[in-house]
Amino acid sequence: MVESIIALGGNIGDVRQTFSTAIERLDGVPDTRVVRRSSLYDTTPVGSAAGERYLNAAVCIETEFQPDRLLFVLQAIEESLGRHRTYHWAPRTLDLDLISYGERHVLERNLIVPHPAMWYRRFVLNPVYEIAPDCYHPLLNLTCRDLLFDLLRRPVEVFLNCPTDLASTIKSHIGWRFFGNSVAFSYKASDAFIIFSTDISNNPRSVLLPEQQPEQFVVQVLTGILDEPQIVGYL
């Protein structure tokens, strides 16, 4: 069996009960069992239309399913518990994300593992670290423990690989949102924690900027980095 990490999130309805039901259903899937579960974390919504504060958690499972089949199971559980996909960062009853699948790197049309954003989101890393600190990221060559410690360093070193006018817009847009010493702009990509780029890159720390509202995207990513999740309960 392969050990896999699933992240849970939600901010609509009785989220704790939804999480409990989702975990129960996941544990009832043939050839799959839940072996560890994290605490519940209260986290800041990411995105201007994300709604109320979120609860987040993570579970570690052992499964015989291949990644694509496991994704199908997770989406079926989401839909059975009222998940409706509308727009990105929309409020939701339940989000089940496949974070890792052993130490494999999976790159398919509808599935990337490890989850491409897991390394810069505290609402993912905090609960994952709690249950699987040695979970390994095969592209960054780091454990979850290493990833979280990197994420906690301040200031967050940001490198902008984009045209000068866009870089100026991004800097001015985020300058008044993140005061103090929380964010710094690096002059070298090699010194940066995260690289925002208008070009596709093989660098695992490079994040592709969208064509529409790239400055808002940077704010959303930095919000996920700088959040301070709080334990508010247990699964």
C-alpha atoms as a printed R data frame, in Angstrom:
    type eleno elety resid chain resno       x      y       z
1   ATOM     1    CA   MET     A     1   0.000  0.000   0.000
2   ATOM     2    CA   VAL     A     2   1.081  3.567  -0.695
3   ATOM     3    CA   GLU     A     3   0.987  6.270   1.960
4   ATOM     4    CA   SER     A     4  -0.751  9.396   0.725
5   ATOM     5    CA   ILE     A     5  -1.626 12.768   2.255
6   ATOM     6    CA   ILE     A     6  -5.036 14.377   1.747
7   ATOM     7    CA   ALA     A     7  -5.702 18.017   2.707
8   ATOM     8    CA   LEU     A     8  -9.180 19.104   3.790
9   ATOM     9    CA   GLY     A     9 -10.662 22.598   3.683
10  ATOM    10    CA   GLY     A    10 -14.048 24.267   3.905
11  ATOM    11    CA   ASN     A    11 -15.939 27.337   5.095
12  ATOM    12    CA   ILE     A    12 -19.637 26.651   4.424
13  ATOM    13    CA   GLY     A    13 -21.986 24.872   6.815
14  ATOM    14    CA   ASP     A    14 -20.920 22.620   9.682
15  ATOM    15    CA   VAL     A    15 -17.378 22.117   8.425
16  ATOM    16    CA   ARG     A    16 -16.258 19.955  11.354
17  ATOM    17    CA   GLN     A    17 -19.083 17.516  10.748
18  ATOM    18    CA   THR     A    18 -18.421 17.574   7.017
19  ATOM    19    CA   PHE     A    19 -14.769 16.707   7.658
20  ATOM    20    CA   SER     A    20 -15.745 13.858   9.982
21  ATOM    21    CA   THR     A    21 -18.158 12.435   7.418
22  ATOM    22    CA   ALA     A    22 -15.615 12.768   4.610
23  ATOM    23    CA   ILE     A    23 -12.955 10.945   6.633
24  ATOM    24    CA   GLU     A    24 -15.419  8.211   7.559
25  ATOM    25    CA   ARG     A    25 -16.315  7.718   3.893
26  ATOM    26    CA   LEU     A    26 -12.674  7.748   2.845
27  ATOM    27    CA   ASP     A    27 -11.859  5.156   5.485
28  ATOM    28    CA   GLY     A    28 -14.700  3.014   4.127
29  ATOM    29    CA   VAL     A    29 -13.328  2.902   0.587
30  ATOM    30    CA   PRO     A    30 -12.045 -0.597  -0.329
31  ATOM    31    CA   ASP     A    31  -8.263 -1.042  -0.152
32  ATOM    32    CA   THR     A    32  -7.902  2.303   1.631
33  ATOM    33    CA   ARG     A    33  -7.619  3.207   5.299
34  ATOM    34    CA   VAL     A    34  -7.055  6.413   7.258
35  ATOM    35    CA   VAL     A    35  -4.018  5.993   9.514
36  ATOM    36    CA   ARG     A    36  -3.441  9.500  10.939
37  ATOM    37    CA   ARG     A    37  -5.401 12.726  11.172
38  ATOM    38    CA   SER     A    38  -4.358 16.255  12.112
39  ATOM    39    CA   SER     A    39  -5.911 18.864  14.349
40  ATOM    40    CA   LEU     A    40  -8.401 21.385  12.967
41  ATOM    41    CA   TYR     A    41  -6.894 24.727  11.974
42  ATOM    42    CA   ASP     A    42  -8.605 28.094  11.634
43  ATOM    43    CA   THR     A    43  -7.116 29.923   8.620
44  ATOM    44    CA   THR     A    44  -7.416 33.146   6.652
45  ATOM    45    CA   PRO     A    45  -9.446 32.987   3.410
46  ATOM    46    CA   VAL     A    46  -7.324 33.361   0.275
47  ATOM    47    CA   GLY     A    47  -8.918 35.389  -2.512
48  ATOM    48    CA   SER     A    48 -11.143 38.469  -2.462
49  ATOM    49    CA   ALA     A    49 -14.330 36.386  -2.830
50  ATOM    50    CA   ALA     A    50 -13.307 33.416  -0.678
51  ATOM    51    CA   GLY     A    51 -15.898 34.138   2.005
52  ATOM    52    CA   GLU     A    52 -15.606 33.463   5.730
53  ATOM    53    CA   ARG     A    53 -12.609 32.016   7.562
54  ATOM    54    CA   TYR     A    54 -11.714 28.428   6.774
55  ATOM    55    CA   LEU     A    55 -11.143 25.245   8.671
56  ATOM    56    CA   ASN     A    56  -8.282 23.126   7.372
57  ATOM    57    CA   ALA     A    57  -6.897 19.724   8.279
58  ATOM    58    CA   ALA     A    58  -5.037 16.770   6.782
59  ATOM    59    CA   VAL     A    59  -5.194 12.994   6.931
60  ATOM    60    CA   CYS     A    60  -2.677 10.334   6.059
61  ATOM    61    CA   ILE     A    61  -4.064  7.285   4.281
62  ATOM    62    CA   GLU     A    62  -2.739  4.001   2.996
63  ATOM    63    CA   THR     A    63  -4.220  2.924  -0.314
64  ATOM    64    CA   GLU     A    64  -3.884  0.439  -3.144
65  ATOM    65    CA   PHE     A    65  -5.428  2.904  -5.602
66  ATOM    66    CA   GLN     A    66  -3.396  4.601  -8.308
67  ATOM    67    CA   PRO     A    67  -3.349  8.434  -8.143
68  ATOM    68    CA   ASP     A    68  -5.964  8.989 -10.855
69  ATOM    69    CA   ARG     A    69  -8.380  6.565  -9.224
70  ATOM    70    CA   LEU     A    70  -7.779  8.146  -5.815
71  ATOM    71    CA   LEU     A    71  -8.540 11.578  -7.278
72  ATOM    72    CA   PHE     A    72 -11.836 10.221  -8.637
73  ATOM    73    CA   VAL     A    73 -12.737  8.925  -5.158
74  ATOM    74    CA   LEU     A    74 -11.909 12.270  -3.518
75  ATOM    75    CA   GLN     A    75 -14.014 14.206  -6.015
76  ATOM    76    CA   ALA     A    76 -16.929 11.807  -5.533
77  ATOM    77    CA   ILE     A    77 -16.797 12.364  -1.752
78  ATOM    78    CA   GLU     A    78 -16.654 16.138  -2.279
79  ATOM    79    CA   GLU     A    79 -19.725 16.091  -4.507
80  ATOM    80    CA   SER     A    80 -21.637 13.806  -2.149
81  ATOM    81    CA   LEU     A    81 -21.116 16.394   0.598
82  ATOM    82    CA   GLY     A    82 -22.338 19.377  -1.385
83  ATOM    83    CA   ARG     A    83 -19.256 20.651  -3.201
84  ATOM    84    CA   HIS     A    84 -20.116 22.702  -6.278
85  ATOM    85    CA   ARG     A    85 -17.263 24.075  -8.384
86  ATOM    86    CA   THR     A    86 -17.996 27.633  -9.522
87  ATOM    87    CA   TYR     A    87 -15.002 29.993  -9.592
88  ATOM    88    CA   HIS     A    88 -11.459 29.809  -8.239
89  ATOM    89    CA   TRP     A    89 -11.263 30.411  -4.466
90  ATOM    90    CA   ALA     A    90 -15.051 30.271  -4.158
91  ATOM    91    CA   PRO     A    91 -16.479 29.433  -0.709
92  ATOM    92    CA   ARG     A    92 -16.942 25.675  -0.368
93  ATOM    93    CA   THR     A    93 -18.415 22.987   1.826
94  ATOM    94    CA   LEU     A    94 -15.439 20.693   1.297
95  ATOM    95    CA   ASP     A    95 -12.142 20.595  -0.525
96  ATOM    96    CA   LEU     A    96 -10.162 17.337  -0.683
97  ATOM    97    CA   ASP     A    97  -6.740 17.817  -2.261
98  ATOM    98    CA   LEU     A    98  -4.305 15.029  -3.052
99  ATOM    99    CA   ILE     A    99  -1.091 16.461  -1.606
100 ATOM   100    CA   SER     A   100   1.306 13.546  -1.962
101 ATOM   101    CA   TYR     A   101   1.372  9.970  -3.197
102 ATOM   102    CA   GLY     A   102   4.336  8.233  -1.635
103 ATOM   103    CA   GLU     A   103   7.416  9.949  -3.052
104 ATOM   104    CA   ARG     A   104   6.107  9.921  -6.612
105 ATOM   105    CA   HIS     A   105   5.915 12.857  -8.979
106 ATOM   106    CA   VAL     A   106   2.724 12.574 -11.020
107 ATOM   107    CA   LEU     A   107   2.172 14.836 -14.021
108 ATOM   108    CA   GLU     A   108  -1.090 14.187 -15.850
109 ATOM   109    CA   ARG     A   109  -3.626 16.344 -17.656
110 ATOM   110    CA   ASN     A   110  -5.902 16.701 -14.637
111 ATOM   111    CA   LEU     A   111  -3.554 15.814 -11.780
112 ATOM   112    CA   ILE     A   112  -0.203 17.041 -10.486
113 ATOM   113    CA   VAL     A   113   1.370 15.438  -7.414
114 ATOM   114    CA   PRO     A   114   2.808 16.713  -5.164
115 ATOM   115    CA   HIS     A   115   0.141 19.399  -5.200
116 ATOM   116    CA   PRO     A   116   1.867 22.289  -6.998
117 ATOM   117    CA   ALA     A   117   0.948 24.897  -4.367
118 ATOM   118    CA   MET     A   118   1.406 22.860  -1.195
119 ATOM   119    CA   TRP     A   119   4.928 24.134  -0.462
120 ATOM   120    CA   TYR     A   120   3.881 27.786  -0.066
121 ATOM   121    CA   ARG     A   121   0.588 27.407   1.809
122 ATOM   122    CA   ARG     A   122   0.614 27.351   5.592
123 ATOM   123    CA   PHE     A   123  -2.981 26.154   5.652
124 ATOM   124    CA   VAL     A   124  -1.664 22.994   4.005
125 ATOM   125    CA   LEU     A   125   1.789 22.646   5.552
126 ATOM   126    CA   ASN     A   126   0.789 23.126   9.197
127 ATOM   127    CA   PRO     A   127  -1.618 20.168   9.342
128 ATOM   128    CA   VAL     A   128   0.579 18.016   7.076
129 ATOM   129    CA   TYR     A   129   3.622 18.694   9.259
130 ATOM   130    CA   GLU     A   130   1.628 17.608  12.307
131 ATOM   131    CA   ILE     A   131   0.951 14.117  10.923
132 ATOM   132    CA   ALA     A   132   3.782 13.583   8.427
133 ATOM   133    CA   PRO     A   133   6.812 15.826   9.079
134 ATOM   134    CA   ASP     A   134   9.019 13.573   6.958
135 ATOM   135    CA   CYS     A   135   6.676 13.618   3.952
136 ATOM   136    CA   TYR     A   136   9.066 14.126   1.038
137 ATOM   137    CA   HIS     A   137   8.732 16.566  -1.855
138 ATOM   138    CA   PRO     A   138  10.550 14.913  -4.784
139 ATOM   139    CA   LEU     A   139  10.962 18.106  -6.831
140 ATOM   140    CA   LEU     A   140  12.212 20.391  -4.065
141 ATOM   141    CA   ASN     A   141  14.128 17.529  -2.430
142 ATOM   142    CA   LEU     A   142  12.853 18.610   0.979
143 ATOM   143    CA   THR     A   143  10.686 17.126   3.710
144 ATOM   144    CA   CYS     A   144   7.542 18.800   4.989
145 ATOM   145    CA   ARG     A   145   9.541 19.784   8.067
146 ATOM   146    CA   ASP     A   146  12.061 21.592   5.851
147 ATOM   147    CA   LEU     A   147   9.329 23.216   3.776
148 ATOM   148    CA   LEU     A   148   7.534 24.615   6.818
149 ATOM   149    CA   PHE     A   149  10.730 25.951   8.368
150 ATOM   150    CA   ASP     A   150  11.550 27.674   5.057
151 ATOM   151    CA   LEU     A   151   8.050 29.131   4.970
152 ATOM   152    CA   LEU     A   152   8.425 30.601   8.461
153 ATOM   153    CA   ARG     A   153  11.545 32.614   7.649
154 ATOM   154    CA   ARG     A   154  11.032 36.359   7.579
155 ATOM   155    CA   PRO     A   155  11.148 38.346   5.498
156 ATOM   156    CA   VAL     A   156   9.766 36.201   2.700
157 ATOM   157    CA   GLU     A   157  12.218 36.678  -0.166
158 ATOM   158    CA   VAL     A   158  10.354 37.277  -3.439
159 ATOM   159    CA   PHE     A   159  11.884 37.459  -6.920
160 ATOM   160    CA   LEU     A   160   9.881 38.926  -9.798
161 ATOM   161    CA   ASN     A   161  10.804 37.469 -13.187
162 ATOM   162    CA   CYS     A   162   8.632 39.712 -15.313
163 ATOM   163    CA   PRO     A   163   8.762 42.973 -17.299
164 ATOM   164    CA   THR     A   164   9.808 46.039 -15.312
165 ATOM   165    CA   ASP     A   165   6.434 47.774 -15.568
166 ATOM   166    CA   LEU     A   166   4.604 44.721 -14.238
167 ATOM   167    CA   ALA     A   167   7.144 44.319 -11.435
168 ATOM   168    CA   SER     A   168   6.538 47.945 -10.416
169 ATOM   169    CA   THR     A   169   2.779 47.410 -10.441
170 ATOM   170    CA   ILE     A   170   3.080 44.300  -8.283
171 ATOM   171    CA   LYS     A   171   5.391 46.010  -5.793
172 ATOM   172    CA   SER     A   172   3.120 49.019  -5.410
173 ATOM   173    CA   HIS     A   173   0.044 46.811  -5.147
174 ATOM   174    CA   ILE     A   174   1.364 44.677  -2.310
175 ATOM   175    CA   GLY     A   175   3.440 47.327  -0.550
176 ATOM   176    CA   TRP     A   176   0.612 48.735   1.560
177 ATOM   177    CA   ARG     A   177  -0.871 45.300   2.263
178 ATOM   178    CA   PHE     A   178   2.151 43.685   3.882
179 ATOM   179    CA   PHE     A   179   3.758 46.076   6.333
180 ATOM   180    CA   GLY     A   180   6.957 45.712   8.337
181 ATOM   181    CA   ASN     A   181   9.571 43.119   7.521
182 ATOM   182    CA   SER     A   182   7.261 40.363   6.275
183 ATOM   183    CA   VAL     A   183   8.164 40.577   2.558
184 ATOM   184    CA   ALA     A   184  11.364 41.580   0.761
185 ATOM   185    CA   PHE     A   185  12.187 41.662  -2.935
186 ATOM   186    CA   SER     A   186  15.300 39.746  -3.897
187 ATOM   187    CA   TYR     A   187  17.682 40.757  -6.683
188 ATOM   188    CA   LYS     A   188  18.618 37.152  -7.433
189 ATOM   189    CA   ALA     A   189  16.325 34.207  -8.099
190 ATOM   190    CA   SER     A   190  18.732 31.915  -6.260
191 ATOM   191    CA   ASP     A   191  18.182 33.884  -3.028
192 ATOM   192    CA   ALA     A   192  14.389 33.853  -3.226
193 ATOM   193    CA   PHE     A   193  11.917 31.671  -1.390
194 ATOM   194    CA   ILE     A   194   9.437 32.091  -4.235
195 ATOM   195    CA   ILE     A   195   9.735 33.303  -7.830
196 ATOM   196    CA   PHE     A   196   6.801 34.890  -9.642
197 ATOM   197    CA   SER     A   197   7.351 34.578 -13.377
198 ATOM   198    CA   THR     A   198   5.605 35.375 -16.639
199 ATOM   199    CA   ASP     A   199   7.538 32.519 -18.251
200 ATOM   200    CA   ILE     A   200   7.132 28.784 -17.709
201 ATOM   201    CA   SER     A   201  10.119 27.512 -15.753
202 ATOM   202    CA   ASN     A   202  11.503 24.181 -14.577
203 ATOM   203    CA   ASN     A   203  12.536 25.789 -11.298
204 ATOM   204    CA   PRO     A   204  10.279 24.155  -8.661
205 ATOM   205    CA   ARG     A   205  10.131 27.457  -6.762
206 ATOM   206    CA   SER     A   206   8.793 29.342  -9.773
207 ATOM   207    CA   VAL     A   207   5.083 30.179  -9.861
208 ATOM   208    CA   LEU     A   208   3.529 31.217 -13.163
209 ATOM   209    CA   LEU     A   209   1.766 34.582 -13.089
210 ATOM   210    CA   PRO     A   210  -1.689 34.620 -14.696
211 ATOM   211    CA   GLU     A   211  -2.376 37.037 -17.523
212 ATOM   212    CA   GLN     A   212  -5.382 38.487 -15.718
213 ATOM   213    CA   GLN     A   213  -4.800 40.436 -12.473
214 ATOM   214    CA   PRO     A   214  -1.307 39.091 -11.716
215 ATOM   215    CA   GLU     A   215  -0.923 41.553  -8.835
216 ATOM   216    CA   GLN     A   216  -4.023 40.107  -7.136
217 ATOM   217    CA   PHE     A   217  -2.593 36.626  -7.608
218 ATOM   218    CA   VAL     A   218   0.630 37.617  -5.832
219 ATOM   219    CA   VAL     A   219  -1.393 39.028  -2.934
220 ATOM   220    CA   GLN     A   220  -3.316 35.753  -2.668
221 ATOM   221    CA   VAL     A   221  -0.133 33.672  -2.607
222 ATOM   222    CA   LEU     A   222   1.508 35.914  -0.004
223 ATOM   223    CA   THR     A   223  -1.635 35.743   2.130
224 ATOM   224    CA   GLY     A   224  -1.290 31.956   2.202
225 ATOM   225    CA   ILE     A   225   2.398 32.240   3.077
226 ATOM   226    CA   LEU     A   226   2.014 34.802   5.865
227 ATOM   227    CA   ASP     A   227  -1.081 33.349   7.522
228 ATOM   228    CA   GLU     A   228  -0.780 32.021  11.069
229 ATOM   229    CA   PRO     A   229  -3.141 29.027  11.369
230 ATOM   230    CA   GLN     A   230  -4.515 28.341  14.843
231 ATOM   231    CA   ILE     A   231  -5.544 24.949  16.212
232 ATOM   232    CA   VAL     A   232  -9.220 25.123  17.179
233 ATOM   233    CA   GLY     A   233 -10.162 21.471  17.627
234 ATOM   234    CA   TYR     A   234  -9.534 17.873  16.721
235 ATOM   235    CA   LEU     A   235 -10.895 15.386  14.203
